[in-house]
């Protein structure tokens, strides 16, 4: 059972402070207690992300966003009973309390049972031309450019394997032999790799129509020119918990207008905002999809993810966003490539 002193918070603790606590801990959860150490509830990464999407300030207290009726176990429950509770409730951490409800510790399911690899497929889109990174990409596909003395794609594979996702499909096109010669069947990297050859460019969603074996459970799709340390298990859990057919990782993007913005009604000036900053959520190039999404993708046709999600919206399917606050960098231009090399050792 885990010691929980490093993840204990109070109702008046700010969301920002809790965020720091969760990030620093490997337990991926914080426990809310009162002054007598009685367990009041829990707060996790998903609770904070939902708060961010609802425009709740990070400076606010967690009082209104934490989960107040968590599943618990007592010091009298056996290991087998605790495992059964976790599996039945589909939870991965469970607080342990005494007979008075006072917090004792935390059990983590993965540590109660032998850790297993996941069967979910990871589909990596690595067929792009990388024209904006020429001349670096004249003889090398962009995902194979080295950042931190290894190809970008190798870091992506390692990060998925770290979370137990080892069944990888690479959709290749431009100079595909370089990728295939380097990774082979994946055994050297602790994963299983299959390849789908795009004879023509298919877009970030169109290549899914070429899969030899259609996934039977939720699967990842990710662009092969990204560096991120997002927790893929959190993304997976978020997708399942929200009963989503398609989950898109989104990143907040700020844009400052370099002029004073004049708000008018007809000819009348209502107000003037000096160099306002506008905030948007943009696609981060990482997705988790349920198998039924595949029916909406045309075969042998160029088709991008934004088009797919627009179709799912029109079909009134349940699609959701997963806001990224972890490190993320799209290596599309030379300045981003240089930045990735400067930051790699510190981040990874």
Short mmCIF file of C-alpha atoms in Angstrom, two decimals:
data_model
loop_
_atom_site.label_atom_id
_atom_site.label_comp_id
_atom_site.label_asym_id
_atom_site.label_seq_id
_atom_site.Cartn_x
_atom_site.Cartn_y
_atom_site.Cartn_z
CA UNK A 1 0.00 0.00 0.00
CA UNK A 2 1.30 3.41 -1.01
CA UNK A 3 2.12 6.18 1.42
CA UNK A 4 -0.09 9.14 0.55
CA UNK A 5 1.51 12.07 2.36
CA UNK A 6 2.67 13.56 -0.93
CA UNK A 7 -0.82 13.53 -2.51
CA UNK A 8 -2.96 14.81 0.39
CA UNK A 9 -4.79 18.10 -0.22
CA UNK A 10 -7.53 20.13 1.46
CA UNK A 11 -10.75 21.54 0.02
CA UNK A 12 -9.27 25.03 -0.13
CA UNK A 13 -6.14 23.93 -2.02
CA UNK A 14 -5.99 25.61 -5.42
CA UNK A 15 -6.42 23.62 -8.61
CA UNK A 16 -2.96 24.79 -9.67
CA UNK A 17 -1.36 23.39 -6.51
CA UNK A 18 -3.18 20.08 -6.95
CA UNK A 19 -2.06 19.97 -10.57
CA UNK A 20 1.57 20.28 -9.46
CA UNK A 21 1.08 17.54 -6.86
CA UNK A 22 -0.43 15.12 -9.38
CA UNK A 23 2.31 15.86 -11.91
CA UNK A 24 5.10 15.24 -9.42
CA UNK A 25 3.61 12.00 -8.11
CA UNK A 26 3.52 8.68 -9.92
CA UNK A 27 0.15 7.93 -8.33
CA UNK A 28 -1.84 10.13 -10.80
CA UNK A 29 -4.36 11.15 -8.14
CA UNK A 30 -4.77 13.48 -5.14
CA UNK A 31 -6.79 12.70 -2.01
CA UNK A 32 -8.92 15.39 -0.35
CA UNK A 33 -9.14 15.18 3.46
CA UNK A 34 -10.48 17.31 6.30
CA UNK A 35 -8.54 18.53 9.34
CA UNK A 36 -9.05 15.17 11.06
CA UNK A 37 -7.67 13.26 8.05
CA UNK A 38 -11.07 11.89 7.12
CA UNK A 39 -11.28 11.15 3.39
CA UNK A 40 -13.62 13.59 1.62
CA UNK A 41 -12.95 12.65 -1.99
CA UNK A 42 -10.46 12.35 -4.82
CA UNK A 43 -9.27 14.46 -7.73
CA UNK A 44 -7.45 13.24 -10.81
CA UNK A 45 -6.18 14.43 -14.14
CA UNK A 46 -9.59 14.02 -15.80
CA UNK A 47 -11.32 16.20 -13.17
CA UNK A 48 -8.83 19.01 -13.82
CA UNK A 49 -9.12 18.74 -17.60
CA UNK A 50 -12.91 19.00 -17.38
CA UNK A 51 -12.50 22.09 -15.19
CA UNK A 52 -10.19 23.66 -17.77
CA UNK A 53 -12.69 22.99 -20.55
CA UNK A 54 -15.36 24.68 -18.41
CA UNK A 55 -13.14 27.77 -18.11
CA UNK A 56 -12.61 27.30 -14.37
CA UNK A 57 -9.53 29.22 -13.24
CA UNK A 58 -6.52 27.29 -11.96
CA UNK A 59 -6.48 29.71 -9.03
CA UNK A 60 -9.85 28.47 -7.72
CA UNK A 61 -10.04 25.92 -4.91
CA UNK A 62 -10.72 22.29 -5.70
CA UNK A 63 -13.79 22.35 -3.46
CA UNK A 64 -16.23 22.41 -6.38
CA UNK A 65 -14.49 20.02 -8.77
CA UNK A 66 -13.27 17.02 -6.79
CA UNK A 67 -15.15 13.70 -6.76
CA UNK A 68 -16.98 13.45 -3.45
CA UNK A 69 -18.17 9.82 -3.55
CA UNK A 70 -15.11 7.75 -4.46
CA UNK A 71 -14.97 3.99 -4.21
CA UNK A 72 -12.94 2.96 -1.18
CA UNK A 73 -11.69 -0.16 0.56
CA UNK A 74 -10.96 -0.72 4.21
CA UNK A 75 -7.95 -2.10 6.01
CA UNK A 76 -10.00 -5.25 6.52
CA UNK A 77 -10.38 -6.04 2.80
CA UNK A 78 -8.06 -8.74 1.44
CA UNK A 79 -5.88 -8.22 -1.64
CA UNK A 80 -8.25 -10.34 -3.71
CA UNK A 81 -11.25 -8.32 -2.53
CA UNK A 82 -9.53 -5.04 -3.40
CA UNK A 83 -8.58 -6.33 -6.87
CA UNK A 84 -12.18 -7.41 -7.42
CA UNK A 85 -13.52 -4.00 -6.35
CA UNK A 86 -11.13 -2.24 -8.76
CA UNK A 87 -12.09 -4.48 -11.66
CA UNK A 88 -15.81 -4.24 -10.98
CA UNK A 89 -15.72 -0.46 -10.68
CA UNK A 90 -13.13 -0.10 -13.50
CA UNK A 91 -10.80 1.99 -11.36
CA UNK A 92 -7.03 1.86 -11.05
CA UNK A 93 -6.38 3.41 -7.65
CA UNK A 94 -8.41 2.91 -4.49
CA UNK A 95 -8.05 4.78 -1.18
CA UNK A 96 -7.82 2.65 1.94
CA UNK A 97 -9.56 3.90 5.11
CA UNK A 98 -10.05 2.66 8.66
CA UNK A 99 -13.41 1.92 10.25
CA UNK A 100 -13.99 5.62 10.96
CA UNK A 101 -13.27 6.67 7.37
CA UNK A 102 -9.85 8.08 8.14
CA UNK A 103 -7.35 7.83 5.29
CA UNK A 104 -4.72 5.12 5.68
CA UNK A 105 -3.14 4.72 2.27
CA UNK A 106 -3.67 3.98 -1.42
CA UNK A 107 -3.67 0.74 -3.37
CA UNK A 108 -2.81 0.76 -7.08
CA UNK A 109 -4.28 -2.04 -9.17
CA UNK A 110 -1.25 -2.43 -11.45
CA UNK A 111 0.90 -3.10 -8.42
CA UNK A 112 -1.58 -5.57 -6.96
CA UNK A 113 -1.49 -7.68 -10.09
CA UNK A 114 1.25 -8.38 -12.58
CA UNK A 115 1.49 -5.59 -15.09
CA UNK A 116 0.29 -6.61 -18.55
CA UNK A 117 0.77 -5.08 -21.94
CA UNK A 118 -2.27 -3.62 -23.69
CA UNK A 119 -3.72 -5.01 -26.89
CA UNK A 120 -4.90 -1.65 -28.26
CA UNK A 121 -3.29 -0.74 -31.56
CA UNK A 122 -1.22 2.38 -32.10
CA UNK A 123 -1.39 3.70 -35.66
CA UNK A 124 1.35 6.15 -36.57
CA UNK A 125 1.04 8.36 -39.65
CA UNK A 126 4.62 8.57 -40.94
CA UNK A 127 4.20 9.03 -44.70
CA UNK A 128 4.54 12.82 -44.97
CA UNK A 129 7.01 14.56 -47.29
CA UNK A 130 8.32 17.09 -44.76
CA UNK A 131 8.71 19.78 -47.41
CA UNK A 132 9.06 22.60 -44.86
CA UNK A 133 12.12 20.91 -43.38
CA UNK A 134 14.11 20.66 -46.60
CA UNK A 135 16.98 20.15 -47.22
CA UNK A 136 16.97 17.89 -44.11
CA UNK A 137 14.21 15.74 -45.58
CA UNK A 138 15.58 15.39 -49.11
CA UNK A 139 17.09 12.00 -48.24
CA UNK A 140 15.37 11.26 -44.91
CA UNK A 141 11.66 11.02 -44.04
CA UNK A 142 10.73 13.61 -41.43
CA UNK A 143 9.90 11.10 -38.63
CA UNK A 144 13.44 9.74 -38.96
CA UNK A 145 15.15 13.09 -38.36
CA UNK A 146 17.22 12.85 -35.20
CA UNK A 147 16.22 14.70 -32.06
CA UNK A 148 18.22 13.83 -28.95
CA UNK A 149 20.49 11.56 -31.01
CA UNK A 150 17.63 9.29 -32.08
CA UNK A 151 14.86 9.50 -34.68
CA UNK A 152 11.68 11.35 -33.65
CA UNK A 153 9.76 8.17 -34.43
CA UNK A 154 11.88 6.11 -32.04
CA UNK A 155 10.96 8.39 -29.15
CA UNK A 156 7.27 8.04 -30.06
CA UNK A 157 7.56 4.24 -30.11
CA UNK A 158 9.38 4.24 -26.75
CA UNK A 159 6.74 6.42 -25.11
CA UNK A 160 3.89 4.13 -26.18
CA UNK A 161 5.84 1.04 -25.08
CA UNK A 162 6.44 2.70 -21.70
CA UNK A 163 2.67 2.57 -21.12
CA UNK A 164 2.31 -0.98 -22.40
CA UNK A 165 1.03 -0.17 -25.89
CA UNK A 166 3.24 -2.37 -28.04
CA UNK A 167 1.10 -3.21 -31.08
CA UNK A 168 2.10 -0.58 -33.59
CA UNK A 169 1.11 0.02 -37.20
CA UNK A 170 3.14 2.47 -39.27
CA UNK A 171 1.46 4.00 -42.32
CA UNK A 172 4.39 4.76 -44.62
CA UNK A 173 4.91 6.41 -47.99
CA UNK A 174 7.85 8.75 -48.60
CA UNK A 175 11.16 6.84 -48.45
CA UNK A 176 9.38 4.08 -46.55
CA UNK A 177 12.34 1.68 -46.84
CA UNK A 178 14.37 3.86 -44.46
CA UNK A 179 11.73 3.47 -41.74
CA UNK A 180 11.25 -0.24 -42.38
CA UNK A 181 14.97 -0.97 -42.44
CA UNK A 182 15.47 0.84 -39.12
CA UNK A 183 12.57 -0.60 -37.12
CA UNK A 184 12.03 -3.99 -38.79
CA UNK A 185 9.39 -5.98 -36.94
CA UNK A 186 9.95 -3.92 -33.79
CA UNK A 187 11.37 -6.69 -31.59
CA UNK A 188 14.58 -4.77 -31.01
CA UNK A 189 12.45 -1.97 -29.52
CA UNK A 190 10.19 -4.22 -27.44
CA UNK A 191 7.15 -3.78 -29.69
CA UNK A 192 5.37 -5.44 -32.61
CA UNK A 193 5.38 -3.36 -35.81
CA UNK A 194 3.32 -3.79 -38.97
CA UNK A 195 3.45 -1.55 -42.03
CA UNK A 196 0.78 -0.16 -44.31
CA UNK A 197 2.13 1.23 -47.57
CA UNK A 198 0.30 4.23 -48.98
CA UNK A 199 0.78 4.09 -52.75
CA UNK A 200 -0.61 7.60 -52.86
CA UNK A 201 -0.92 10.16 -50.07
CA UNK A 202 -4.01 9.29 -48.03
CA UNK A 203 -4.14 12.00 -45.36
CA UNK A 204 -4.18 11.54 -41.60
CA UNK A 205 -7.42 9.52 -41.66
CA UNK A 206 -7.55 8.03 -45.16
CA UNK A 207 -4.75 5.57 -44.44
CA UNK A 208 -7.00 3.89 -41.86
CA UNK A 209 -9.02 2.45 -44.75
CA UNK A 210 -5.93 0.45 -45.79
CA UNK A 211 -5.53 -1.43 -42.50
CA UNK A 212 -5.19 -5.16 -43.12
CA UNK A 213 -6.89 -6.03 -39.85
CA UNK A 214 -9.50 -3.64 -38.52
CA UNK A 215 -9.13 -2.86 -34.80
CA UNK A 216 -11.74 -4.43 -32.58
CA UNK A 217 -11.13 -2.08 -29.65
CA UNK A 218 -10.25 1.56 -29.18
CA UNK A 219 -7.01 2.55 -30.90
CA UNK A 220 -4.58 5.46 -31.05
CA UNK A 221 -3.77 7.51 -34.12
CA UNK A 222 -0.83 9.89 -33.96
CA UNK A 223 1.18 11.96 -36.40
CA UNK A 224 4.77 10.80 -36.64
CA UNK A 225 6.37 14.24 -36.32
CA UNK A 226 5.31 15.04 -32.74
CA UNK A 227 7.17 14.95 -29.48
CA UNK A 228 5.07 14.72 -26.34
CA UNK A 229 5.15 13.22 -22.88
CA UNK A 230 1.37 12.92 -22.59
CA UNK A 231 0.17 10.03 -20.44
CA UNK A 232 -1.37 7.70 -23.03
CA UNK A 233 -3.13 5.72 -20.31
CA UNK A 234 -4.90 8.90 -19.19
CA UNK A 235 -6.02 9.52 -22.75
CA UNK A 236 -7.24 5.93 -23.05
CA UNK A 237 -9.10 6.09 -19.74
CA UNK A 238 -10.64 9.47 -20.61
CA UNK A 239 -11.89 8.10 -23.94
CA UNK A 240 -13.50 5.05 -22.35
CA UNK A 241 -14.93 6.89 -19.33
CA UNK A 242 -16.72 9.37 -21.60
CA UNK A 243 -18.08 6.65 -23.90
CA UNK A 244 -16.54 8.52 -26.81
CA UNK A 245 -16.40 7.37 -30.40
CA UNK A 246 -13.60 9.81 -31.14
CA UNK A 247 -11.30 11.72 -28.80
CA UNK A 248 -9.08 14.51 -30.10
CA UNK A 249 -6.16 15.87 -28.11
CA UNK A 250 -6.28 19.66 -28.20
CA UNK A 251 -3.73 22.30 -27.34
CA UNK A 252 -4.44 25.85 -26.23
CA UNK A 253 -3.09 28.39 -28.72
CA UNK A 254 -2.74 32.10 -27.95
CA UNK A 255 -2.76 34.78 -30.62
CA UNK A 256 -2.23 38.43 -29.82
CA UNK A 257 -3.64 40.97 -32.25
CA UNK A 258 -0.85 43.54 -32.80
CA UNK A 259 -3.30 46.44 -33.09
CA UNK A 260 -6.05 48.09 -31.12
CA UNK A 261 -9.30 46.28 -31.97
CA UNK A 262 -12.31 48.53 -32.48
CA UNK A 263 -15.72 47.00 -31.73
CA UNK A 264 -18.47 48.73 -33.71
CA UNK A 265 -22.21 48.56 -34.24
CA UNK A 266 -22.91 50.08 -37.62
CA UNK A 267 -20.89 53.28 -37.51
CA UNK A 268 -20.96 53.60 -33.72
CA UNK A 269 -17.81 52.68 -31.80
CA UNK A 270 -18.71 50.56 -28.79
CA UNK A 271 -15.25 49.90 -27.33
CA UNK A 272 -11.57 49.65 -28.10
CA UNK A 273 -9.37 46.76 -26.97
CA UNK A 274 -5.65 47.41 -27.15
CA UNK A 275 -3.79 44.41 -28.60
CA UNK A 276 -6.17 41.75 -27.21
CA UNK A 277 -5.11 38.13 -26.87
CA UNK A 278 -7.40 35.47 -28.26
CA UNK A 279 -7.24 31.87 -27.09
CA UNK A 280 -8.17 28.86 -29.17
CA UNK A 281 -7.96 25.10 -28.89
CA UNK A 282 -6.15 23.50 -31.85
CA UNK A 283 -5.77 19.86 -32.81
CA UNK A 284 -2.60 18.29 -31.38
CA UNK A 285 -2.40 15.46 -33.93
CA UNK A 286 -3.12 12.73 -31.36
CA UNK A 287 -6.41 10.85 -31.33
CA UNK A 288 -8.14 7.86 -29.82
CA UNK A 289 -10.87 6.29 -31.89
CA UNK A 290 -13.40 3.52 -31.41
CA UNK A 291 -13.64 0.87 -34.15
CA UNK A 292 -17.05 2.09 -35.39
CA UNK A 293 -15.38 5.27 -36.65
CA UNK A 294 -13.88 3.29 -39.54
CA UNK A 295 -17.24 3.04 -41.30
CA UNK A 296 -17.14 6.79 -41.92
CA UNK A 297 -13.79 6.74 -43.75
CA UNK A 298 -13.93 6.33 -47.56
CA UNK A 299 -11.63 3.72 -49.10
CA UNK A 300 -8.60 4.63 -51.18
CA UNK A 301 -9.26 8.34 -50.89
CA UNK A 302 -7.36 11.23 -49.36
CA UNK A 303 -9.10 12.02 -46.08
CA UNK A 304 -7.89 14.11 -43.16
CA UNK A 305 -8.80 13.90 -39.47
CA UNK A 306 -10.56 17.30 -39.35
CA UNK A 307 -12.85 16.12 -42.16
CA UNK A 308 -13.55 12.90 -40.27
CA UNK A 309 -14.42 14.75 -37.07
CA UNK A 310 -16.67 17.15 -39.00
CA UNK A 311 -18.54 14.15 -40.35
CA UNK A 312 -18.87 12.67 -36.86
CA UNK A 313 -20.24 16.01 -35.64
CA UNK A 314 -22.80 16.05 -38.45
CA UNK A 315 -23.78 12.47 -37.57
CA UNK A 316 -24.27 13.62 -33.96
CA UNK A 317 -21.75 11.10 -32.64
CA UNK A 318 -20.19 11.53 -29.20
CA UNK A 319 -16.78 13.06 -29.84
CA UNK A 320 -14.78 14.80 -27.14
CA UNK A 321 -11.61 16.82 -26.60
CA UNK A 322 -8.70 15.93 -24.34
CA UNK A 323 -6.77 19.11 -23.45
CA UNK A 324 -3.01 18.67 -23.37
CA UNK A 325 -1.01 20.54 -20.78
CA UNK A 326 2.00 18.22 -20.98
CA UNK A 327 5.00 18.87 -23.21
CA UNK A 328 4.02 18.86 -26.88
CA UNK A 329 5.84 20.02 -29.98
CA UNK A 330 4.86 19.70 -33.63
CA UNK A 331 8.13 19.54 -35.58
CA UNK A 332 6.95 21.03 -38.85
CA UNK A 333 9.45 23.82 -39.45
CA UNK A 334 13.15 24.37 -38.99
CA UNK A 335 12.77 26.56 -35.89
CA UNK A 336 10.68 23.83 -34.19
CA UNK A 337 13.26 21.21 -35.11
CA UNK A 338 15.98 23.31 -33.50
CA UNK A 339 13.81 23.88 -30.43
CA UNK A 340 13.16 20.14 -30.09
CA UNK A 341 16.88 19.41 -30.01
CA UNK A 342 17.46 22.14 -27.44
CA UNK A 343 14.71 20.85 -25.11
CA UNK A 344 14.94 17.09 -25.61
CA UNK A 345 17.34 16.16 -22.80
CA UNK A 346 15.47 18.22 -20.24
CA UNK A 347 12.03 16.89 -21.19
CA UNK A 348 12.77 13.24 -21.96
#
